mmCIF file of C-alpha atoms and ligand atoms in Angstrom:
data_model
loop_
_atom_site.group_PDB
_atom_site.id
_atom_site.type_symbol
_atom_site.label_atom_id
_atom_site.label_comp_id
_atom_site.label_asym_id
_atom_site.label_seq_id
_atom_site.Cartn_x
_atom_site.Cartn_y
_atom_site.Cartn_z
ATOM 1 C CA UNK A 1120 -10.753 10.558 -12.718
ATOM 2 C CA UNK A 1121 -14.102 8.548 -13.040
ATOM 3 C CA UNK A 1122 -13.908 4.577 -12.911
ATOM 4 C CA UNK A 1123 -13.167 4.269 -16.434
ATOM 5 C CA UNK A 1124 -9.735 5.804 -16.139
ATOM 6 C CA UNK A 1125 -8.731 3.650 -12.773
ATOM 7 C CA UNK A 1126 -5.945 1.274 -14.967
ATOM 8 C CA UNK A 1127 -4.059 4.329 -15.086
ATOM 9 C CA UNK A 1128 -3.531 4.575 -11.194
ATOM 10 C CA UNK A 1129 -2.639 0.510 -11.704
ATOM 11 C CA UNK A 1130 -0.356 1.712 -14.565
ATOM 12 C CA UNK A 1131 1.199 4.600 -12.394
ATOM 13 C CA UNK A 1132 2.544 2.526 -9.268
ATOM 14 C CA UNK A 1133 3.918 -0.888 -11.457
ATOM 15 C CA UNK A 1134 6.314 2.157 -12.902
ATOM 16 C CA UNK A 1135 6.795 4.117 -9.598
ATOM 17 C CA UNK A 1136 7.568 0.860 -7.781
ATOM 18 C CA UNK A 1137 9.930 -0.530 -10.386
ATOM 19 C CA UNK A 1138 11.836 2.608 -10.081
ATOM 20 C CA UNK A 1139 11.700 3.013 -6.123
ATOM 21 C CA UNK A 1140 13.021 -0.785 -5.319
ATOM 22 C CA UNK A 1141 17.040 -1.578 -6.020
ATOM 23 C CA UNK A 1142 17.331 -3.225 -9.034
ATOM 24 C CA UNK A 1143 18.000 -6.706 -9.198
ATOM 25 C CA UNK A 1144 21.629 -6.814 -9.789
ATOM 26 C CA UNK A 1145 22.500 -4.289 -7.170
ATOM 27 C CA UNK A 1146 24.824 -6.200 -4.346
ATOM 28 C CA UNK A 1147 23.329 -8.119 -2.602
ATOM 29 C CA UNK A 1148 21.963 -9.255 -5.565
ATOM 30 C CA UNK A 1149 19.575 -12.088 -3.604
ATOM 31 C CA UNK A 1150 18.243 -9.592 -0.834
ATOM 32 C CA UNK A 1151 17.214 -7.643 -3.709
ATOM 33 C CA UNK A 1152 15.922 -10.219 -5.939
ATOM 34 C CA UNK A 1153 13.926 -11.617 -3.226
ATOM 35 C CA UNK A 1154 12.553 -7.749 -2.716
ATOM 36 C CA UNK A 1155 11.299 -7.284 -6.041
ATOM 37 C CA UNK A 1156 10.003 -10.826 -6.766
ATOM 38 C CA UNK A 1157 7.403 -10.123 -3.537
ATOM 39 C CA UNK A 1158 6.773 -6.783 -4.172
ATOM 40 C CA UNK A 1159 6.357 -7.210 -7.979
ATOM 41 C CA UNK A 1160 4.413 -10.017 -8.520
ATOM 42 C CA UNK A 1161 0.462 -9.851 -9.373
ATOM 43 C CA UNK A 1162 -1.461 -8.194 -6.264
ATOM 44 C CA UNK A 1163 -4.393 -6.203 -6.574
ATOM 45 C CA UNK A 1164 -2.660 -3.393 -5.546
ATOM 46 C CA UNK A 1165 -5.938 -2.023 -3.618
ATOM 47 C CA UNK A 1166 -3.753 0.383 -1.042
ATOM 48 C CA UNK A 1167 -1.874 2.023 -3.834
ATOM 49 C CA UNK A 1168 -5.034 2.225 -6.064
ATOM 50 C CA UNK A 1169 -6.735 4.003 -2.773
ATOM 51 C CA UNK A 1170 -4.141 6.405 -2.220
ATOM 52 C CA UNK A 1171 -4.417 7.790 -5.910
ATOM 53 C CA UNK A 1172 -7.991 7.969 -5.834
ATOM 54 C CA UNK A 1173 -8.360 9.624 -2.286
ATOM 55 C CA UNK A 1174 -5.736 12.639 -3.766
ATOM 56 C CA UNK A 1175 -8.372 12.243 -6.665
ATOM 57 C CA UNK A 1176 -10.665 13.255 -4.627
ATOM 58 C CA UNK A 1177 -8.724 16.146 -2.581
ATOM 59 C CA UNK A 1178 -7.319 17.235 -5.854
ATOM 60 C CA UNK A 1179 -3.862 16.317 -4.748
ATOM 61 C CA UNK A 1180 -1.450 15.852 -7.740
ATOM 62 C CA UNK A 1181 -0.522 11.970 -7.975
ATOM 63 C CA UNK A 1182 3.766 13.456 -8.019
ATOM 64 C CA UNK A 1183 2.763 14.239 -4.271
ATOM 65 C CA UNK A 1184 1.553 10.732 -3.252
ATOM 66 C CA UNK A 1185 3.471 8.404 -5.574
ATOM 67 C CA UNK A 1186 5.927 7.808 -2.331
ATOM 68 C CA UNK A 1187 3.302 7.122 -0.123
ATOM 69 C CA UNK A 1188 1.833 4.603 -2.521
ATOM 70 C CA UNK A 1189 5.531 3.036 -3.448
ATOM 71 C CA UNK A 1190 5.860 2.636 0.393
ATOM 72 C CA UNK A 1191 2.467 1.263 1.610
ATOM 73 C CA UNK A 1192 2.871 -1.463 -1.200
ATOM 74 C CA UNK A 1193 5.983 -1.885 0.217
ATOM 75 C CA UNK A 1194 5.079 -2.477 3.893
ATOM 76 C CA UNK A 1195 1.815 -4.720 2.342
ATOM 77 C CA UNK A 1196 4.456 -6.817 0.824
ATOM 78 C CA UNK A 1197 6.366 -7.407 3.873
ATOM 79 C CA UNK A 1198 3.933 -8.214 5.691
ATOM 80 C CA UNK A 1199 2.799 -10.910 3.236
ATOM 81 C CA UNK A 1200 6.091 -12.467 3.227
ATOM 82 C CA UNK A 1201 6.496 -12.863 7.104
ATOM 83 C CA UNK A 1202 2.500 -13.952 7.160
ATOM 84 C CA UNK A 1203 3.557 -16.915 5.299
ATOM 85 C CA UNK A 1204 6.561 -17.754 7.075
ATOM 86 C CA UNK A 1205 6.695 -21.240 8.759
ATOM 87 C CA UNK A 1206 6.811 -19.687 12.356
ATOM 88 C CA UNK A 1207 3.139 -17.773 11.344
ATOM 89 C CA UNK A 1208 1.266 -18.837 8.507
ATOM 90 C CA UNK A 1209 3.293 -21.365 6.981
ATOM 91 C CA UNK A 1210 2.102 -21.236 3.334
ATOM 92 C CA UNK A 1211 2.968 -21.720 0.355
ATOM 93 C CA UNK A 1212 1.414 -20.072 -1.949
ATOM 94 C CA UNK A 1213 0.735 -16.117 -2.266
ATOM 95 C CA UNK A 1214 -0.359 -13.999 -5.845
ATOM 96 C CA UNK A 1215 -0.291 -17.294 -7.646
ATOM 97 C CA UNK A 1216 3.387 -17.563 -7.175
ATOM 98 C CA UNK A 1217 5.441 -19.712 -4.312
ATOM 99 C CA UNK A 1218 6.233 -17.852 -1.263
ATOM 100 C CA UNK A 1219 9.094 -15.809 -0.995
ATOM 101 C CA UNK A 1220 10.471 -18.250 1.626
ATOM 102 C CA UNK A 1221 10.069 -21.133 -0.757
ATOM 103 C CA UNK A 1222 11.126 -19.534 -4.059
ATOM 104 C CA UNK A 1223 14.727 -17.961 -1.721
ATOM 105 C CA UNK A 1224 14.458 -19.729 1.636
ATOM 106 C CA UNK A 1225 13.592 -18.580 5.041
ATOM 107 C CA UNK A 1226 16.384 -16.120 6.216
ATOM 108 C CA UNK A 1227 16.431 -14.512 2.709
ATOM 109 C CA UNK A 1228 12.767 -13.779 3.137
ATOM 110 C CA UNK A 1229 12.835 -13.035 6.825
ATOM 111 C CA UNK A 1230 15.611 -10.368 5.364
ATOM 112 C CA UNK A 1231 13.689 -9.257 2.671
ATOM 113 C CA UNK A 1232 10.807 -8.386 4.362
ATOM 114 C CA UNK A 1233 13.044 -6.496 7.125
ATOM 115 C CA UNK A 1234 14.336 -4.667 4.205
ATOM 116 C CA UNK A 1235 11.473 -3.426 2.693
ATOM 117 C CA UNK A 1236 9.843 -1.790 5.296
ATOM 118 C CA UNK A 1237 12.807 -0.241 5.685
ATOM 119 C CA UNK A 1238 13.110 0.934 2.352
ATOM 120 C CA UNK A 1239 9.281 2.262 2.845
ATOM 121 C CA UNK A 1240 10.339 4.891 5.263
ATOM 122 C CA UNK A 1241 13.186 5.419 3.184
ATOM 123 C CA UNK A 1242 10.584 6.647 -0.222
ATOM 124 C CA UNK A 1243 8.406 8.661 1.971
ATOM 125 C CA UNK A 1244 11.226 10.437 3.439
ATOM 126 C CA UNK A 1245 13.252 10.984 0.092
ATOM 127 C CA UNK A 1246 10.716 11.226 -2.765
ATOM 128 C CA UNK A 1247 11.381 14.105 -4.772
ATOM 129 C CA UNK A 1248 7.428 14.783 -5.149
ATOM 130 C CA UNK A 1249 7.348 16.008 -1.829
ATOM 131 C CA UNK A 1250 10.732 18.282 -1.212
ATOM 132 C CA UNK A 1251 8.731 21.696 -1.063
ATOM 133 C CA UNK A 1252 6.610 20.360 1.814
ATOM 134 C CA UNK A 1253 8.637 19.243 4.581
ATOM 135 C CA UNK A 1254 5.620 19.483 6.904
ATOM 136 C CA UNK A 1255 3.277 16.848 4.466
ATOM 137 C CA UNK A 1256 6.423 14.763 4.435
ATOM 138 C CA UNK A 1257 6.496 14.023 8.165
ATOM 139 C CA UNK A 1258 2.917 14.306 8.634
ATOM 140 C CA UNK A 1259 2.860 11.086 6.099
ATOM 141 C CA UNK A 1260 5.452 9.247 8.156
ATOM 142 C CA UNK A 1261 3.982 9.596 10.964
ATOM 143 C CA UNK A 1262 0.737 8.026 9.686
ATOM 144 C CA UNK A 1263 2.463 5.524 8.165
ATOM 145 C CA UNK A 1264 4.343 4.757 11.079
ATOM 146 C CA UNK A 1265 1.324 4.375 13.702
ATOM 147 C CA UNK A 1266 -0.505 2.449 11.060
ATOM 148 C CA UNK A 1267 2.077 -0.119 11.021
ATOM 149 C CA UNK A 1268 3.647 -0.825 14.536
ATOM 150 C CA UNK A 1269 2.779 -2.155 17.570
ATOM 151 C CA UNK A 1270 -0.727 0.225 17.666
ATOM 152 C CA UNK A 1271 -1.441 -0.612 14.335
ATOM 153 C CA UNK A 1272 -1.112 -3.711 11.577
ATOM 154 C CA UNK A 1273 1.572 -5.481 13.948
ATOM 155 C CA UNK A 1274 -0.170 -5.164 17.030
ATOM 156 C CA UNK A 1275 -2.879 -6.817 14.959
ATOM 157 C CA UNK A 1276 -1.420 -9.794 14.184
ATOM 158 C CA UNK A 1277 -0.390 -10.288 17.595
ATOM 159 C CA UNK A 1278 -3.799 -10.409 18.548
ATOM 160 C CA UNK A 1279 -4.845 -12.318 15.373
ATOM 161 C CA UNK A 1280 -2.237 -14.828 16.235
ATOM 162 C CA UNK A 1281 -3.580 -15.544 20.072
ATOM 163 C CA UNK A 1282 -7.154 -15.421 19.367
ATOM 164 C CA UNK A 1283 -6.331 -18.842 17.029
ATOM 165 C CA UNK A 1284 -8.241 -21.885 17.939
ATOM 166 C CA UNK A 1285 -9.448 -19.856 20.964
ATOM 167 C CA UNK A 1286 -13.907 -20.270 20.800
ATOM 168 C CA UNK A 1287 -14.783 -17.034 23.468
ATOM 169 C CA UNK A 1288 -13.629 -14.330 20.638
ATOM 170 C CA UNK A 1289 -16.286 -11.525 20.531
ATOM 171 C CA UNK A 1290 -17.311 -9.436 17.332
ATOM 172 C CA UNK A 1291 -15.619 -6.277 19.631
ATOM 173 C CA UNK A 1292 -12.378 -8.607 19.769
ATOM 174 C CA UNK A 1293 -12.694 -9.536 16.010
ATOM 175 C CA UNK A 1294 -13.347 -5.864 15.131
ATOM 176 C CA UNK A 1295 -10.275 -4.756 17.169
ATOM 177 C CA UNK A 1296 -8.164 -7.856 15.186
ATOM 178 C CA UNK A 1297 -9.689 -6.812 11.814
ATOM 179 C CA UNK A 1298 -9.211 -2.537 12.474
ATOM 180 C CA UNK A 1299 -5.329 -3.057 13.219
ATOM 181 C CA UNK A 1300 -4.392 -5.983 11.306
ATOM 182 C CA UNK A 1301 -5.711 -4.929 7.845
ATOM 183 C CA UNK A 1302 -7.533 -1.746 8.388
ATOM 184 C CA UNK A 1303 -4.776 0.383 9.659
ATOM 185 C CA UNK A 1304 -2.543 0.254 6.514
ATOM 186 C CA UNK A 1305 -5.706 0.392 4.049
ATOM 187 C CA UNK A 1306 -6.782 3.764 6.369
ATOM 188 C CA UNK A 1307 -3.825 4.827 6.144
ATOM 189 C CA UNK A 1308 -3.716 4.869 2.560
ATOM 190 C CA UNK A 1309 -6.570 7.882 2.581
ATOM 191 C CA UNK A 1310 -4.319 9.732 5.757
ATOM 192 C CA UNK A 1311 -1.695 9.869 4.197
ATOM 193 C CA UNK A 1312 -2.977 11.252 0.506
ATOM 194 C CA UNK A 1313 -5.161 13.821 3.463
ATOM 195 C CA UNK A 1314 -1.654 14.834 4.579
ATOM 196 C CA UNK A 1315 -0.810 15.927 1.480
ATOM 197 C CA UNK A 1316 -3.494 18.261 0.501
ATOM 198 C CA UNK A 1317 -2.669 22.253 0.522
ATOM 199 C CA UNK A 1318 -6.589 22.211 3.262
ATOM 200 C CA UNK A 1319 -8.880 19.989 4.588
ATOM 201 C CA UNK A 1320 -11.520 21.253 6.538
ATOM 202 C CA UNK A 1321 -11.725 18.875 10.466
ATOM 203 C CA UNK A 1322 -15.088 17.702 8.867
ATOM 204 C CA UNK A 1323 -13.597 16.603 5.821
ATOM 205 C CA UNK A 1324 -10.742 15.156 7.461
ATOM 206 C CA UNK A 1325 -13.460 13.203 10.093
ATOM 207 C CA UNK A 1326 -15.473 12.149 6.904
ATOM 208 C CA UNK A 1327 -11.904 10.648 5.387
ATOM 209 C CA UNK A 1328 -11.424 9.044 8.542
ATOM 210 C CA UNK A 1329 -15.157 7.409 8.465
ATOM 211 C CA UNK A 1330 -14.517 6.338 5.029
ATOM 212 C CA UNK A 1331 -11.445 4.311 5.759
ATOM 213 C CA UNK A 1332 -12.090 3.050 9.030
ATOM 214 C CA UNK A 1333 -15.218 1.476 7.464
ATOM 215 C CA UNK A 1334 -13.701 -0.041 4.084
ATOM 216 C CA UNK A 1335 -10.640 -1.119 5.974
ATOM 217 C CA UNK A 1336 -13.112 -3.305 7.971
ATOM 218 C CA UNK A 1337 -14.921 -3.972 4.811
ATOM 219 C CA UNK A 1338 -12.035 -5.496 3.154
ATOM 220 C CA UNK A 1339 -11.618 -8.056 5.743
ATOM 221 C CA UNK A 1340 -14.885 -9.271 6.496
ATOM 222 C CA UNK A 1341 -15.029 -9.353 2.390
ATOM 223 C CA UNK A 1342 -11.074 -11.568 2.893
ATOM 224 C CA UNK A 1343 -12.759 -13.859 5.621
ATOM 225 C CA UNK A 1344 -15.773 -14.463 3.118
ATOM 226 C CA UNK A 1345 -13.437 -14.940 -0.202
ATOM 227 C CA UNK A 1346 -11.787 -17.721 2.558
ATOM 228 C CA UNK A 1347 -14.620 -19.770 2.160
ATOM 229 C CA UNK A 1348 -16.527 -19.515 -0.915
ATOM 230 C CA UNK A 1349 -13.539 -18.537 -3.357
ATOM 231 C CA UNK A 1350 -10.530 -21.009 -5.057
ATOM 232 C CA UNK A 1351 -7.197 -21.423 -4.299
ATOM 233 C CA UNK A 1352 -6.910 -20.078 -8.412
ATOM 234 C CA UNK A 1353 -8.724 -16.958 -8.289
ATOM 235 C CA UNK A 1354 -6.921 -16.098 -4.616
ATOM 236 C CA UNK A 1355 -3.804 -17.306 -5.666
ATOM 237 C CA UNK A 1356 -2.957 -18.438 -2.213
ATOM 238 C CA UNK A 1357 -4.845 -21.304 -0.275
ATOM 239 C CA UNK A 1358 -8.624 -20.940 -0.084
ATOM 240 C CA UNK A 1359 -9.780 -22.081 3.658
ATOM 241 C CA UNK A 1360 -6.792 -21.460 5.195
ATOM 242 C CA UNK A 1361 -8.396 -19.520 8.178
ATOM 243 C CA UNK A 1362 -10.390 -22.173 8.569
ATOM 244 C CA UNK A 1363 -7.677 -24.528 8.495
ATOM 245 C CA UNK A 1364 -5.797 -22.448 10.981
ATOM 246 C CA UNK A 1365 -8.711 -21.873 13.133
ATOM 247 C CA UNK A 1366 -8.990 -18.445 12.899
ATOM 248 C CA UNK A 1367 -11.135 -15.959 14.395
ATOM 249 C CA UNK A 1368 -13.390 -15.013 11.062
ATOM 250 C CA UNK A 1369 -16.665 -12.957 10.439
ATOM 251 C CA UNK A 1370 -18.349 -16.067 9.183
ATOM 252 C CA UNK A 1371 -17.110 -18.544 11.852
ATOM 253 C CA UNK A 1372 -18.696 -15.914 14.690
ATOM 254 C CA UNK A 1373 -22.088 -14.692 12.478
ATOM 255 C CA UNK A 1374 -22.254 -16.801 10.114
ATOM 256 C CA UNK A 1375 -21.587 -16.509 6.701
ATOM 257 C CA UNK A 1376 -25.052 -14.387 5.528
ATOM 258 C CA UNK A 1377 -24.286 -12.128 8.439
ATOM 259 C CA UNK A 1378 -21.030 -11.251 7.708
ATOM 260 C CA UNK A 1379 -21.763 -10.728 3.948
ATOM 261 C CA UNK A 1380 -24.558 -8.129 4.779
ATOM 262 C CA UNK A 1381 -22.454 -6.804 7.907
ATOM 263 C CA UNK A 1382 -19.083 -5.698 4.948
ATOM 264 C CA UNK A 1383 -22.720 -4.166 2.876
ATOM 265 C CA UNK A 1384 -23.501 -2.108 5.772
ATOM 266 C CA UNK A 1385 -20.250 -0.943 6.454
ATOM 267 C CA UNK A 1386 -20.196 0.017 2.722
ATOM 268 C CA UNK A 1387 -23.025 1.882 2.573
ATOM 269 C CA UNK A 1388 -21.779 3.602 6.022
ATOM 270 C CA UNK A 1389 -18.360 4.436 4.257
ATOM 271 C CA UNK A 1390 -19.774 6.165 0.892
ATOM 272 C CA UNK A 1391 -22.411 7.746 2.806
ATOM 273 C CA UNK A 1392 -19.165 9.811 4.674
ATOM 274 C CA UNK A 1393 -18.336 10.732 1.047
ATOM 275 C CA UNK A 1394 -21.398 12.654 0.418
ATOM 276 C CA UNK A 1395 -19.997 16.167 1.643
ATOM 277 C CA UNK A 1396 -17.012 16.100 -1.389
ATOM 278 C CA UNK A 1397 -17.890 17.049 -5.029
ATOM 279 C CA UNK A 1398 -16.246 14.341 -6.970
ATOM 280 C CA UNK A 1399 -16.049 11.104 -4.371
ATOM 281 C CA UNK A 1400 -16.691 8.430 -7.671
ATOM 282 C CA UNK A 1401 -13.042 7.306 -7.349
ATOM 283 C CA UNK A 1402 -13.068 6.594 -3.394
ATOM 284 C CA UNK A 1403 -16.625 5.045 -4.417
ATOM 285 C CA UNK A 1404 -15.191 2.711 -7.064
ATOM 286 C CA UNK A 1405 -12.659 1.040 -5.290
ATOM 287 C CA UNK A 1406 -15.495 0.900 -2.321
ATOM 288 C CA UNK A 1407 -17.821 -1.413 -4.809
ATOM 289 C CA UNK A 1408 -15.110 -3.350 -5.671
ATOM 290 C CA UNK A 1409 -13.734 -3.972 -2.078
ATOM 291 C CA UNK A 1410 -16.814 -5.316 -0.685
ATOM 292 C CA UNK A 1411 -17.792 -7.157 -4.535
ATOM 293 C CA UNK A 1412 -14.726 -8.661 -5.057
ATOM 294 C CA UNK A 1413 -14.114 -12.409 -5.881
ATOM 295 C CA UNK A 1414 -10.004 -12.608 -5.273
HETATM 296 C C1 LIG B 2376 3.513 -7.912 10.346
HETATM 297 C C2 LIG B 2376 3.784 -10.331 9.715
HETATM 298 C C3 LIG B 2376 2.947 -9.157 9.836
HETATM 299 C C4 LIG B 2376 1.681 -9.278 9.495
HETATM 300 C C5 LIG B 2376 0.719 -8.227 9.644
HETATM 301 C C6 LIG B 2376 -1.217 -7.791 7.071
HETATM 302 C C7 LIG B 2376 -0.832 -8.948 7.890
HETATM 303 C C8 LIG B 2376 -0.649 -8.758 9.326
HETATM 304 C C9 LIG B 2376 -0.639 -10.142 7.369
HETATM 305 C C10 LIG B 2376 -0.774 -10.428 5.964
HETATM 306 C C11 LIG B 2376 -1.630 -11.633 5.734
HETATM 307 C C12 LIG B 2376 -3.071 -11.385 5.658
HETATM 308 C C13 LIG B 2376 -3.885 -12.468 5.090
HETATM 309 C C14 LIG B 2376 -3.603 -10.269 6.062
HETATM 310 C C15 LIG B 2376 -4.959 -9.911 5.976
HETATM 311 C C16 LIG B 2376 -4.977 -8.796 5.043
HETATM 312 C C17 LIG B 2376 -5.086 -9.280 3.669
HETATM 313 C C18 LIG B 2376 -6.388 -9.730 3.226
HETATM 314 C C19 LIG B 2376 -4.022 -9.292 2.899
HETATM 315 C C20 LIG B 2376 -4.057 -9.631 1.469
HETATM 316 O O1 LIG B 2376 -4.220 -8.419 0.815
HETATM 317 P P1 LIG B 2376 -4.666 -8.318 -0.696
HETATM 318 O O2 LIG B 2376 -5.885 -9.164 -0.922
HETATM 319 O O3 LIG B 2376 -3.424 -9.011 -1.413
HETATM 320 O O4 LIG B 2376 -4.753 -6.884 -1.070
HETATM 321 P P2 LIG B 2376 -2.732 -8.687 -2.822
HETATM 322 O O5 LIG B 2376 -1.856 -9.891 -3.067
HETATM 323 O O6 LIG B 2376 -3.790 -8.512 -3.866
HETATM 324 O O7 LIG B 2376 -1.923 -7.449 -2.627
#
């Protein structure tokens, strides 16, 4: 698939999603609406988008990494919602929309986002796309797992959370923030397409692990830029908000020309890991558009 055909991989997970969350009537009704209106609503949907152009690339058929993509999306969406709760972020505003907290109210989305990263393990270890490889399926949750606890995106926040207001953070503490806050879950969006494929050879699997190590970075230092020179419409949540929280940023420690060419470098660091596969244009295309974006 070349960049021309990428809507379809946008196409593929709105249906796989619909079908892997509880509908909307399905008791309790509210848990679930609440569940679908934050996993539903207009994201970029970058992590699902990477997973079905990383089995692109390892010629892994999409059937065998739709559950890994439902689930990631899943896990993204949960973390959103408890981001913006009042006890962390406190916003308002996320994918153009209210916050889950303020369109149900805090306990529903507390709940909700408990629920779907439940529900995340739950379509890894059930989808039907993986029942003739038991040993993929665990080798997924595994990664998924790490990427998301204490060692991964929630040990991030952790750290995100007490380096606020704080003026001796260090790039190497930002870069440790950054790699486990956002980087783990968009990493393990190439792992866990890798733990699909039938053989990867330890260099192509270190190459893979270049490659999203370096664009997970990438997408930050690209979110900490898009903080301060974007809207509030094109983000559809509130532009200089890290500011306004006094976060640790790329900009705020390097300056904002710095940490524009540092997310280059670490571009041109992650496609040159791609050079050893044949057809790398879809991993590539979702590179350029990580570091270019504007929301
Ligand atoms: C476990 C509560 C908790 C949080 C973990 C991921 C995270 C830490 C918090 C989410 C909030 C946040 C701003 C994280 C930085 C990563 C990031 C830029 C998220 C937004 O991702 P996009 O731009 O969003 O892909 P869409 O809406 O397009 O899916």
């Amino acid at each position: 698939m070349d960049e021309s055909q990428a809507p379809y991989y946008s196409q593929r997970i709105e249906h796989v999603l619909d079908a892997c969350l509880p509908g909307a009537d399905t008791s309790p009704a509210r848990l679930h609406e609440a569940m679908r209106y934050a996993v539903l609503a207009p994201g970029k949907r970058v992590r699902p988008r990477l997973v079905y152009a990383a089995a692109d690339v390892l010629g892994v058929p999409w059937v065998r990494v739709d559950g890994a993509a439902a689930a990631i999306e899943c896990v993204h969406a949960y973390s959103l919602i408890h981001d913006d709760l009042p006890a962390m972020d406190d916003d308002n505003l996320r994918r153009g929309r209210p916050t889950t907290h303020i369109a149900f109210d805090e306990a529903t989305a507390i709940l909700a986002g408990d629920a779907l990263q439940a529900l995340a393990f739950e379509i890894v270890a059930t989808h039907g796309g993986l029942n003739d490889a038991p040993a993929a399926r665990a080798a997924q949750i595994a990664t998924l797992a790490h990427a998301v606890g204490s060692r991964g995106m929630v040990g991030g926040q952790v750290l995100d959370m007490g380096a606020e207001g704080r003026d001796d953070v260090t790039t190497e503490d930002l870069e440790e923030i950054h790699n486990l806050k956002t980087g783990a879950l968009l990493a393990a969006c190439v792992t866990m397409a890798a733990d699909a494929a039938e053989s990867l050879s330890a260099d192509q699997r270190a190459a893979l692990d270049i490659f999203a190590t370096r664009i997970g970075l990438a997408f930050q230092v690209r979110d900490d830029v898009l903080d301060i020179e974007s809207s509030t419409e094109k983000l559809g949540k509130i532009q200089g908000a890290d500011v306004a929280h006094d976060k640790a940023t790329y900009p705020a420690l390097m300056g904002l020309d710095e940490a524009k060419a540092f997310a280059q470098r670490l571009y041109t660091e992650a496609t040159a890991a791609l050079d050893m596969f044949e057809n790398a244009e879809p991993l590539r295309a979702i590179a350029r558009e990580i570091v270019q974006r504007d929301h």
